[in-house]
Amino acid sequence: MIDLQQLASGLVLNQPMRAAIFDNLLSTEIQQQLISTYPEDGFTKNQRLQPPGKLYSFSMLQLVDNGKLTQPMKNELWADLIDSLLDQQYRERLAEVLSIDLSDARINIGLYQFDKDDYVDIHLDHDNKLVTQLFYFNTDWAVNDGGFLHLLKNEQQTSSFLRLPPISMYSVAIVRSDSAWHAVEPVTALNGRSRLSLQLEFYKRD
């Protein structure tokens, strides 16, 4: 399902963080089918609106915990996507592109829904995380709709060097480091739709 040749041709950044931006890892037809069948039920609101710690607000549906499905995927296309992301060949090719060892990493996968005023503040990922990869499932997303992903040089908003719209042609992978600052700006919901994404996470073994 995932085009591994497109994975190999991603734009790889090495400074100030290691990250990669991919175009159309999924065909346009499959993107549209996944958008139209994006799950609607079972999401749980997650919020931390006061310090200490990273501030955030979004709804999340866990699909895979430590490499195992937490619930059956009723839609065959979504089931195929999860199988593709869990496939050993995908892990190996992503690790090659990012120049990181993921051979023994444990995998979590979740779906994320950002509604009006939802966001993730500027942060670094936890020390036990290796890589986060984001897939988006939105079309016709405008600048004024908010919800853009920011990659930053440091913890200051003015240091943002990449602002990426959450549209379905893009996927972004971020390697965890002490310089990998990133954030999701607040969603304005001007388009009347939610910001939809899938998050693939690789963690160190305990």
JSON list of C-alpha atoms in Angstrom, two decimals:
[
{"chain": "A", "resi": 1, "resn": "MET", "atom": "CA", "xyz": [0.00, 0.00, 0.00]},
{"chain": "A", "resi": 2, "resn": "ILE", "atom": "CA", "xyz": [2.80, 2.44, 0.90]},
{"chain": "A", "resi": 3, "resn": "ASP", "atom": "CA", "xyz": [5.11, 3.46, -1.94]},
{"chain": "A", "resi": 4, "resn": "LEU", "atom": "CA", "xyz": [8.58, 2.58, -0.63]},
{"chain": "A", "resi": 5, "resn": "GLN", "atom": "CA", "xyz": [10.24, 4.33, -3.55]},
{"chain": "A", "resi": 6, "resn": "GLN", "atom": "CA", "xyz": [8.61, 7.57, -2.44]},
{"chain": "A", "resi": 7, "resn": "LEU", "atom": "CA", "xyz": [9.85, 6.86, 1.07]},
{"chain": "A", "resi": 8, "resn": "ALA", "atom": "CA", "xyz": [13.39, 6.63, -0.25]},
{"chain": "A", "resi": 9, "resn": "SER", "atom": "CA", "xyz": [13.04, 9.95, -2.09]},
{"chain": "A", "resi": 10, "resn": "GLY", "atom": "CA", "xyz": [11.92, 12.00, 0.90]},
{"chain": "A", "resi": 11, "resn": "LEU", "atom": "CA", "xyz": [13.51, 15.35, 1.75]},
{"chain": "A", "resi": 12, "resn": "VAL", "atom": "CA", "xyz": [15.84, 14.59, 4.66]},
{"chain": "A", "resi": 13, "resn": "LEU", "atom": "CA", "xyz": [16.88, 17.34, 7.07]},
{"chain": "A", "resi": 14, "resn": "ASN", "atom": "CA", "xyz": [19.95, 16.93, 9.27]},
{"chain": "A", "resi": 15, "resn": "GLN", "atom": "CA", "xyz": [20.09, 20.37, 10.89]},
{"chain": "A", "resi": 16, "resn": "PRO", "atom": "CA", "xyz": [18.90, 21.68, 13.28]},
{"chain": "A", "resi": 17, "resn": "MET", "atom": "CA", "xyz": [17.14, 18.34, 13.72]},
{"chain": "A", "resi": 18, "resn": "ARG", "atom": "CA", "xyz": [16.96, 15.08, 11.85]},
{"chain": "A", "resi": 19, "resn": "ALA", "atom": "CA", "xyz": [13.62, 14.80, 10.07]},
{"chain": "A", "resi": 20, "resn": "ALA", "atom": "CA", "xyz": [12.17, 13.82, 6.71]},
{"chain": "A", "resi": 21, "resn": "ILE", "atom": "CA", "xyz": [9.27, 15.14, 4.66]},
{"chain": "A", "resi": 22, "resn": "PHE", "atom": "CA", "xyz": [7.59, 12.75, 2.24]},
{"chain": "A", "resi": 23, "resn": "ASP", "atom": "CA", "xyz": [5.18, 13.36, -0.64]},
{"chain": "A", "resi": 24, "resn": "ASN", "atom": "CA", "xyz": [2.42, 10.91, -1.56]},
{"chain": "A", "resi": 25, "resn": "LEU", "atom": "CA", "xyz": [3.55, 7.78, 0.27]},
{"chain": "A", "resi": 26, "resn": "LEU", "atom": "CA", "xyz": [-0.02, 6.72, -0.43]},
{"chain": "A", "resi": 27, "resn": "SER", "atom": "CA", "xyz": [-1.60, 7.12, -3.85]},
{"chain": "A", "resi": 28, "resn": "THR", "atom": "CA", "xyz": [-4.08, 9.97, -4.30]},
{"chain": "A", "resi": 29, "resn": "GLU", "atom": "CA", "xyz": [-6.90, 7.46, -4.70]},
{"chain": "A", "resi": 30, "resn": "ILE", "atom": "CA", "xyz": [-6.04, 5.69, -1.45]},
{"chain": "A", "resi": 31, "resn": "GLN", "atom": "CA", "xyz": [-5.66, 9.01, 0.34]},
{"chain": "A", "resi": 32, "resn": "GLN", "atom": "CA", "xyz": [-9.19, 9.98, -0.63]},
{"chain": "A", "resi": 33, "resn": "GLN", "atom": "CA", "xyz": [-10.60, 6.60, 0.38]},
{"chain": "A", "resi": 34, "resn": "LEU", "atom": "CA", "xyz": [-8.93, 6.80, 3.79]},
{"chain": "A", "resi": 35, "resn": "ILE", "atom": "CA", "xyz": [-10.18, 10.35, 4.30]},
{"chain": "A", "resi": 36, "resn": "SER", "atom": "CA", "xyz": [-13.75, 9.33, 3.48]},
{"chain": "A", "resi": 37, "resn": "THR", "atom": "CA", "xyz": [-13.62, 6.35, 5.87]},
{"chain": "A", "resi": 38, "resn": "TYR", "atom": "CA", "xyz": [-11.62, 7.94, 8.72]},
{"chain": "A", "resi": 39, "resn": "PRO", "atom": "CA", "xyz": [-13.05, 6.49, 11.96]},
{"chain": "A", "resi": 40, "resn": "GLU", "atom": "CA", "xyz": [-15.47, 8.72, 13.86]},
{"chain": "A", "resi": 41, "resn": "ASP", "atom": "CA", "xyz": [-16.08, 6.81, 17.10]},
{"chain": "A", "resi": 42, "resn": "GLY", "atom": "CA", "xyz": [-14.00, 5.81, 20.12]},
{"chain": "A", "resi": 43, "resn": "PHE", "atom": "CA", "xyz": [-11.86, 8.95, 20.45]},
{"chain": "A", "resi": 44, "resn": "THR", "atom": "CA", "xyz": [-10.89, 10.17, 23.92]},
{"chain": "A", "resi": 45, "resn": "LYS", "atom": "CA", "xyz": [-10.15, 13.81, 24.71]},
{"chain": "A", "resi": 46, "resn": "ASN", "atom": "CA", "xyz": [-6.61, 14.38, 26.01]},
{"chain": "A", "resi": 47, "resn": "GLN", "atom": "CA", "xyz": [-5.65, 17.71, 27.54]},
{"chain": "A", "resi": 48, "resn": "ARG", "atom": "CA", "xyz": [-2.99, 19.36, 29.66]},
{"chain": "A", "resi": 49, "resn": "LEU", "atom": "CA", "xyz": [-3.76, 23.05, 29.77]},
{"chain": "A", "resi": 50, "resn": "GLN", "atom": "CA", "xyz": [-1.55, 24.09, 32.70]},
{"chain": "A", "resi": 51, "resn": "PRO", "atom": "CA", "xyz": [2.17, 23.55, 33.43]},
{"chain": "A", "resi": 52, "resn": "PRO", "atom": "CA", "xyz": [4.25, 21.66, 34.34]},
{"chain": "A", "resi": 53, "resn": "GLY", "atom": "CA", "xyz": [4.93, 19.61, 31.22]},
{"chain": "A", "resi": 54, "resn": "LYS", "atom": "CA", "xyz": [3.95, 19.87, 27.60]},
{"chain": "A", "resi": 55, "resn": "LEU", "atom": "CA", "xyz": [0.63, 21.62, 27.00]},
{"chain": "A", "resi": 56, "resn": "TYR", "atom": "CA", "xyz": [-1.83, 20.07, 24.54]},
{"chain": "A", "resi": 57, "resn": "SER", "atom": "CA", "xyz": [-5.43, 19.44, 23.59]},
{"chain": "A", "resi": 58, "resn": "PHE", "atom": "CA", "xyz": [-6.66, 16.82, 21.10]},
{"chain": "A", "resi": 59, "resn": "SER", "atom": "CA", "xyz": [-8.74, 13.65, 20.80]},
{"chain": "A", "resi": 60, "resn": "MET", "atom": "CA", "xyz": [-7.05, 10.31, 20.25]},
{"chain": "A", "resi": 61, "resn": "LEU", "atom": "CA", "xyz": [-7.95, 6.74, 19.31]},
{"chain": "A", "resi": 62, "resn": "GLN", "atom": "CA", "xyz": [-5.28, 4.13, 20.08]},
{"chain": "A", "resi": 63, "resn": "LEU", "atom": "CA", "xyz": [-4.94, 1.50, 17.33]},
{"chain": "A", "resi": 64, "resn": "VAL", "atom": "CA", "xyz": [-1.69, -0.28, 18.17]},
{"chain": "A", "resi": 65, "resn": "ASP", "atom": "CA", "xyz": [0.03, -0.57, 21.55]},
{"chain": "A", "resi": 66, "resn": "ASN", "atom": "CA", "xyz": [3.48, -2.14, 21.69]},
{"chain": "A", "resi": 67, "resn": "GLY", "atom": "CA", "xyz": [3.04, -3.66, 18.25]},
{"chain": "A", "resi": 68, "resn": "LYS", "atom": "CA", "xyz": [-0.36, -5.23, 18.97]},
{"chain": "A", "resi": 69, "resn": "LEU", "atom": "CA", "xyz": [-3.78, -4.11, 17.77]},
{"chain": "A", "resi": 70, "resn": "THR", "atom": "CA", "xyz": [-5.86, -2.69, 20.59]},
{"chain": "A", "resi": 71, "resn": "GLN", "atom": "CA", "xyz": [-9.06, -3.21, 18.60]},
{"chain": "A", "resi": 72, "resn": "PRO", "atom": "CA", "xyz": [-9.96, -4.82, 15.27]},
{"chain": "A", "resi": 73, "resn": "MET", "atom": "CA", "xyz": [-10.01, -2.55, 12.24]},
{"chain": "A", "resi": 74, "resn": "LYS", "atom": "CA", "xyz": [-13.47, -2.88, 10.70]},
{"chain": "A", "resi": 75, "resn": "ASN", "atom": "CA", "xyz": [-12.50, -1.17, 7.45]},
{"chain": "A", "resi": 76, "resn": "GLU", "atom": "CA", "xyz": [-10.32, -3.33, 5.18]},
{"chain": "A", "resi": 77, "resn": "LEU", "atom": "CA", "xyz": [-8.39, -0.38, 3.75]},
{"chain": "A", "resi": 78, "resn": "TRP", "atom": "CA", "xyz": [-7.47, 0.90, 7.21]},
{"chain": "A", "resi": 79, "resn": "ALA", "atom": "CA", "xyz": [-6.51, -2.61, 8.25]},
{"chain": "A", "resi": 80, "resn": "ASP", "atom": "CA", "xyz": [-4.20, -2.82, 5.22]},
{"chain": "A", "resi": 81, "resn": "LEU", "atom": "CA", "xyz": [-2.60, 0.53, 6.14]},
{"chain": "A", "resi": 82, "resn": "ILE", "atom": "CA", "xyz": [-1.89, -0.60, 9.70]},
{"chain": "A", "resi": 83, "resn": "ASP", "atom": "CA", "xyz": [-0.44, -3.89, 8.42]},
{"chain": "A", "resi": 84, "resn": "SER", "atom": "CA", "xyz": [1.81, -1.93, 6.05]},
{"chain": "A", "resi": 85, "resn": "LEU", "atom": "CA", "xyz": [3.10, 0.30, 8.87]},
{"chain": "A", "resi": 86, "resn": "LEU", "atom": "CA", "xyz": [3.81, -2.73, 11.06]},
{"chain": "A", "resi": 87, "resn": "ASP", "atom": "CA", "xyz": [5.59, -4.58, 8.27]},
{"chain": "A", "resi": 88, "resn": "GLN", "atom": "CA", "xyz": [9.28, -5.25, 8.87]},
{"chain": "A", "resi": 89, "resn": "GLN", "atom": "CA", "xyz": [10.22, -3.96, 5.42]},
{"chain": "A", "resi": 90, "resn": "TYR", "atom": "CA", "xyz": [8.64, -0.59, 6.16]},
{"chain": "A", "resi": 91, "resn": "ARG", "atom": "CA", "xyz": [10.51, -0.34, 9.46]},
{"chain": "A", "resi": 92, "resn": "GLU", "atom": "CA", "xyz": [13.80, -1.15, 7.74]},
{"chain": "A", "resi": 93, "resn": "ARG", "atom": "CA", "xyz": [13.33, 1.35, 4.91]},
{"chain": "A", "resi": 94, "resn": "LEU", "atom": "CA", "xyz": [12.28, 4.16, 7.25]},
{"chain": "A", "resi": 95, "resn": "ALA", "atom": "CA", "xyz": [15.27, 3.43, 9.49]},
{"chain": "A", "resi": 96, "resn": "GLU", "atom": "CA", "xyz": [17.55, 3.59, 6.45]},
{"chain": "A", "resi": 97, "resn": "VAL", "atom": "CA", "xyz": [16.16, 6.95, 5.34]},
{"chain": "A", "resi": 98, "resn": "LEU", "atom": "CA", "xyz": [16.50, 8.42, 8.85]},
{"chain": "A", "resi": 99, "resn": "SER", "atom": "CA", "xyz": [19.87, 6.77, 9.62]},
{"chain": "A", "resi": 100, "resn": "ILE", "atom": "CA", "xyz": [18.62, 5.30, 12.88]},
{"chain": "A", "resi": 101, "resn": "ASP", "atom": "CA", "xyz": [18.35, 1.77, 14.27]},
{"chain": "A", "resi": 102, "resn": "LEU", "atom": "CA", "xyz": [14.70, 0.79, 14.71]},
{"chain": "A", "resi": 103, "resn": "SER", "atom": "CA", "xyz": [15.22, -2.96, 14.64]},
{"chain": "A", "resi": 104, "resn": "ASP", "atom": "CA", "xyz": [14.26, -3.52, 18.29]},
{"chain": "A", "resi": 105, "resn": "ALA", "atom": "CA", "xyz": [11.88, -0.58, 18.71]},
{"chain": "A", "resi": 106, "resn": "ARG", "atom": "CA", "xyz": [8.35, -1.06, 19.98]},
{"chain": "A", "resi": 107, "resn": "ILE", "atom": "CA", "xyz": [5.55, 0.53, 17.94]},
{"chain": "A", "resi": 108, "resn": "ASN", "atom": "CA", "xyz": [2.46, 2.51, 18.87]},
{"chain": "A", "resi": 109, "resn": "ILE", "atom": "CA", "xyz": [-0.08, 3.82, 16.36]},
{"chain": "A", "resi": 110, "resn": "GLY", "atom": "CA", "xyz": [-2.94, 6.21, 17.06]},
{"chain": "A", "resi": 111, "resn": "LEU", "atom": "CA", "xyz": [-5.44, 8.37, 15.22]},
{"chain": "A", "resi": 112, "resn": "TYR", "atom": "CA", "xyz": [-5.66, 12.03, 16.23]},
{"chain": "A", "resi": 113, "resn": "GLN", "atom": "CA", "xyz": [-8.48, 14.53, 15.84]},
{"chain": "A", "resi": 114, "resn": "PHE", "atom": "CA", "xyz": [-7.88, 18.24, 16.44]},
{"chain": "A", "resi": 115, "resn": "ASP", "atom": "CA", "xyz": [-10.99, 20.41, 16.71]},
{"chain": "A", "resi": 116, "resn": "LYS", "atom": "CA", "xyz": [-11.36, 24.15, 17.33]},
{"chain": "A", "resi": 117, "resn": "ASP", "atom": "CA", "xyz": [-8.61, 25.50, 19.63]},
{"chain": "A", "resi": 118, "resn": "ASP", "atom": "CA", "xyz": [-6.84, 22.13, 19.89]},
{"chain": "A", "resi": 119, "resn": "TYR", "atom": "CA", "xyz": [-3.05, 22.33, 19.70]},
{"chain": "A", "resi": 120, "resn": "VAL", "atom": "CA", "xyz": [0.27, 20.93, 20.91]},
{"chain": "A", "resi": 121, "resn": "ASP", "atom": "CA", "xyz": [2.67, 23.43, 22.43]},
{"chain": "A", "resi": 122, "resn": "ILE", "atom": "CA", "xyz": [6.37, 23.63, 21.54]},
{"chain": "A", "resi": 123, "resn": "HIS", "atom": "CA", "xyz": [8.13, 20.59, 22.99]},
{"chain": "A", "resi": 124, "resn": "LEU", "atom": "CA", "xyz": [10.71, 17.85, 22.73]},
{"chain": "A", "resi": 125, "resn": "ASP", "atom": "CA", "xyz": [9.58, 14.24, 22.76]},
{"chain": "A", "resi": 126, "resn": "HIS", "atom": "CA", "xyz": [10.32, 12.01, 25.76]},
{"chain": "A", "resi": 127, "resn": "ASP", "atom": "CA", "xyz": [13.77, 10.43, 26.00]},
{"chain": "A", "resi": 128, "resn": "ASN", "atom": "CA", "xyz": [12.42, 6.93, 25.35]},
{"chain": "A", "resi": 129, "resn": "LYS", "atom": "CA", "xyz": [10.98, 7.86, 21.95]},
{"chain": "A", "resi": 130, "resn": "LEU", "atom": "CA", "xyz": [13.06, 7.25, 18.82]},
{"chain": "A", "resi": 131, "resn": "VAL", "atom": "CA", "xyz": [10.91, 8.46, 15.91]},
{"chain": "A", "resi": 132, "resn": "THR", "atom": "CA", "xyz": [7.47, 9.95, 15.33]},
{"chain": "A", "resi": 133, "resn": "GLN", "atom": "CA", "xyz": [5.91, 9.79, 11.87]},
{"chain": "A", "resi": 134, "resn": "LEU", "atom": "CA", "xyz": [2.76, 11.73, 10.99]},
{"chain": "A", "resi": 135, "resn": "PHE", "atom": "CA", "xyz": [0.29, 10.99, 8.20]},
{"chain": "A", "resi": 136, "resn": "TYR", "atom": "CA", "xyz": [-2.45, 13.50, 7.44]},
{"chain": "A", "resi": 137, "resn": "PHE", "atom": "CA", "xyz": [-6.00, 12.92, 6.19]},
{"chain": "A", "resi": 138, "resn": "ASN", "atom": "CA", "xyz": [-7.27, 16.36, 5.23]},
{"chain": "A", "resi": 139, "resn": "THR", "atom": "CA", "xyz": [-7.95, 18.18, 1.96]},
{"chain": "A", "resi": 140, "resn": "ASP", "atom": "CA", "xyz": [-8.45, 21.87, 1.11]},
{"chain": "A", "resi": 141, "resn": "TRP", "atom": "CA", "xyz": [-6.67, 23.06, 4.25]},
{"chain": "A", "resi": 142, "resn": "ALA", "atom": "CA", "xyz": [-6.05, 26.82, 4.21]},
{"chain": "A", "resi": 143, "resn": "VAL", "atom": "CA", "xyz": [-3.50, 28.97, 6.01]},
{"chain": "A", "resi": 144, "resn": "ASN", "atom": "CA", "xyz": [-6.20, 30.55, 8.17]},
{"chain": "A", "resi": 145, "resn": "ASP", "atom": "CA", "xyz": [-7.46, 27.14, 9.32]},
{"chain": "A", "resi": 146, "resn": "GLY", "atom": "CA", "xyz": [-4.51, 26.80, 11.71]},
{"chain": "A", "resi": 147, "resn": "GLY", "atom": "CA", "xyz": [-3.29, 23.37, 12.80]},
{"chain": "A", "resi": 148, "resn": "PHE", "atom": "CA", "xyz": [0.00, 23.59, 10.88]},
{"chain": "A", "resi": 149, "resn": "LEU", "atom": "CA", "xyz": [2.97, 21.58, 12.09]},
{"chain": "A", "resi": 150, "resn": "HIS", "atom": "CA", "xyz": [5.95, 23.71, 13.09]},
{"chain": "A", "resi": 151, "resn": "LEU", "atom": "CA", "xyz": [9.57, 22.54, 13.18]},
{"chain": "A", "resi": 152, "resn": "LEU", "atom": "CA", "xyz": [11.68, 24.94, 15.23]},
{"chain": "A", "resi": 153, "resn": "LYS", "atom": "CA", "xyz": [15.32, 25.69, 15.98]},
{"chain": "A", "resi": 154, "resn": "ASN", "atom": "CA", "xyz": [14.63, 26.13, 19.70]},
{"chain": "A", "resi": 155, "resn": "GLU", "atom": "CA", "xyz": [11.76, 26.56, 22.16]},
{"chain": "A", "resi": 156, "resn": "GLN", "atom": "CA", "xyz": [10.85, 30.03, 20.85]},
{"chain": "A", "resi": 157, "resn": "GLN", "atom": "CA", "xyz": [7.98, 30.41, 18.37]},
{"chain": "A", "resi": 158, "resn": "THR", "atom": "CA", "xyz": [10.04, 32.90, 16.35]},
{"chain": "A", "resi": 159, "resn": "SER", "atom": "CA", "xyz": [12.54, 30.14, 15.57]},
{"chain": "A", "resi": 160, "resn": "SER", "atom": "CA", "xyz": [10.08, 28.19, 13.38]},
{"chain": "A", "resi": 161, "resn": "PHE", "atom": "CA", "xyz": [11.80, 27.24, 10.12]},
{"chain": "A", "resi": 162, "resn": "LEU", "atom": "CA", "xyz": [9.13, 24.99, 8.60]},
{"chain": "A", "resi": 163, "resn": "ARG", "atom": "CA", "xyz": [5.33, 25.34, 8.75]},
{"chain": "A", "resi": 164, "resn": "LEU", "atom": "CA", "xyz": [3.62, 22.40, 7.10]},
{"chain": "A", "resi": 165, "resn": "PRO", "atom": "CA", "xyz": [-0.11, 22.15, 6.34]},
{"chain": "A", "resi": 166, "resn": "PRO", "atom": "CA", "xyz": [-1.81, 18.94, 7.51]},
{"chain": "A", "resi": 167, "resn": "ILE", "atom": "CA", "xyz": [-2.90, 17.81, 4.04]},
{"chain": "A", "resi": 168, "resn": "SER", "atom": "CA", "xyz": [-2.97, 14.24, 2.88]},
{"chain": "A", "resi": 169, "resn": "MET", "atom": "CA", "xyz": [-0.09, 14.43, 0.40]},
{"chain": "A", "resi": 170, "resn": "TYR", "atom": "CA", "xyz": [2.39, 14.98, 3.24]},
{"chain": "A", "resi": 171, "resn": "SER", "atom": "CA", "xyz": [3.96, 12.72, 5.82]},
{"chain": "A", "resi": 172, "resn": "VAL", "atom": "CA", "xyz": [6.64, 13.87, 8.27]},
{"chain": "A", "resi": 173, "resn": "ALA", "atom": "CA", "xyz": [9.05, 11.81, 10.36]},
{"chain": "A", "resi": 174, "resn": "ILE", "atom": "CA", "xyz": [10.91, 13.40, 13.29]},
{"chain": "A", "resi": 175, "resn": "VAL", "atom": "CA", "xyz": [13.88, 11.76, 15.02]},
{"chain": "A", "resi": 176, "resn": "ARG", "atom": "CA", "xyz": [13.87, 12.43, 18.74]},
{"chain": "A", "resi": 177, "resn": "SER", "atom": "CA", "xyz": [16.79, 14.59, 19.94]},
{"chain": "A", "resi": 178, "resn": "ASP", "atom": "CA", "xyz": [17.47, 17.50, 22.26]},
{"chain": "A", "resi": 179, "resn": "SER", "atom": "CA", "xyz": [17.16, 19.85, 19.27]},
{"chain": "A", "resi": 180, "resn": "ALA", "atom": "CA", "xyz": [14.00, 18.39, 17.69]},
{"chain": "A", "resi": 181, "resn": "TRP", "atom": "CA", "xyz": [11.58, 21.10, 18.79]},
{"chain": "A", "resi": 182, "resn": "HIS", "atom": "CA", "xyz": [8.13, 20.93, 17.21]},
{"chain": "A", "resi": 183, "resn": "ALA", "atom": "CA", "xyz": [4.53, 22.02, 17.77]},
{"chain": "A", "resi": 184, "resn": "VAL", "atom": "CA", "xyz": [1.03, 22.08, 16.30]},
{"chain": "A", "resi": 185, "resn": "GLU", "atom": "CA", "xyz": [-0.48, 25.55, 16.18]},
{"chain": "A", "resi": 186, "resn": "PRO", "atom": "CA", "xyz": [-4.10, 25.97, 17.39]},
{"chain": "A", "resi": 187, "resn": "VAL", "atom": "CA", "xyz": [-6.82, 24.90, 14.97]},
{"chain": "A", "resi": 188, "resn": "THR", "atom": "CA", "xyz": [-9.26, 27.67, 14.09]},
{"chain": "A", "resi": 189, "resn": "ALA", "atom": "CA", "xyz": [-11.83, 25.34, 12.46]},
{"chain": "A", "resi": 190, "resn": "LEU", "atom": "CA", "xyz": [-12.66, 28.02, 9.89]},
{"chain": "A", "resi": 191, "resn": "ASN", "atom": "CA", "xyz": [-13.25, 25.26, 7.35]},
{"chain": "A", "resi": 192, "resn": "GLY", "atom": "CA", "xyz": [-15.73, 23.53, 9.65]},
{"chain": "A", "resi": 193, "resn": "ARG", "atom": "CA", "xyz": [-13.76, 20.26, 9.70]},
{"chain": "A", "resi": 194, "resn": "SER", "atom": "CA", "xyz": [-11.45, 18.52, 12.13]},
{"chain": "A", "resi": 195, "resn": "ARG", "atom": "CA", "xyz": [-7.71, 18.14, 11.58]},
{"chain": "A", "resi": 196, "resn": "LEU", "atom": "CA", "xyz": [-7.21, 14.39, 11.13]},
{"chain": "A", "resi": 197, "resn": "SER", "atom": "CA", "xyz": [-3.95, 12.46, 11.34]},
{"chain": "A", "resi": 198, "resn": "LEU", "atom": "CA", "xyz": [-2.28, 9.17, 12.15]},
{"chain": "A", "resi": 199, "resn": "GLN", "atom": "CA", "xyz": [0.78, 9.04, 14.39]},
{"chain": "A", "resi": 200, "resn": "LEU", "atom": "CA", "xyz": [3.28, 6.19, 14.14]},
{"chain": "A", "resi": 201, "resn": "GLU", "atom": "CA", "xyz": [5.69, 6.09, 17.07]},
{"chain": "A", "resi": 202, "resn": "PHE", "atom": "CA", "xyz": [8.85, 4.05, 17.65]},
{"chain": "A", "resi": 203, "resn": "TYR", "atom": "CA", "xyz": [10.05, 3.66, 21.25]},
{"chain": "A", "resi": 204, "resn": "LYS", "atom": "CA", "xyz": [13.08, 2.20, 22.94]},
{"chain": "A", "resi": 205, "resn": "ARG", "atom": "CA", "xyz": [12.54, -1.12, 24.68]},
{"chain": "A", "resi": 206, "resn": "ASP", "atom": "CA", "xyz": [12.30, -0.84, 28.47]}
]
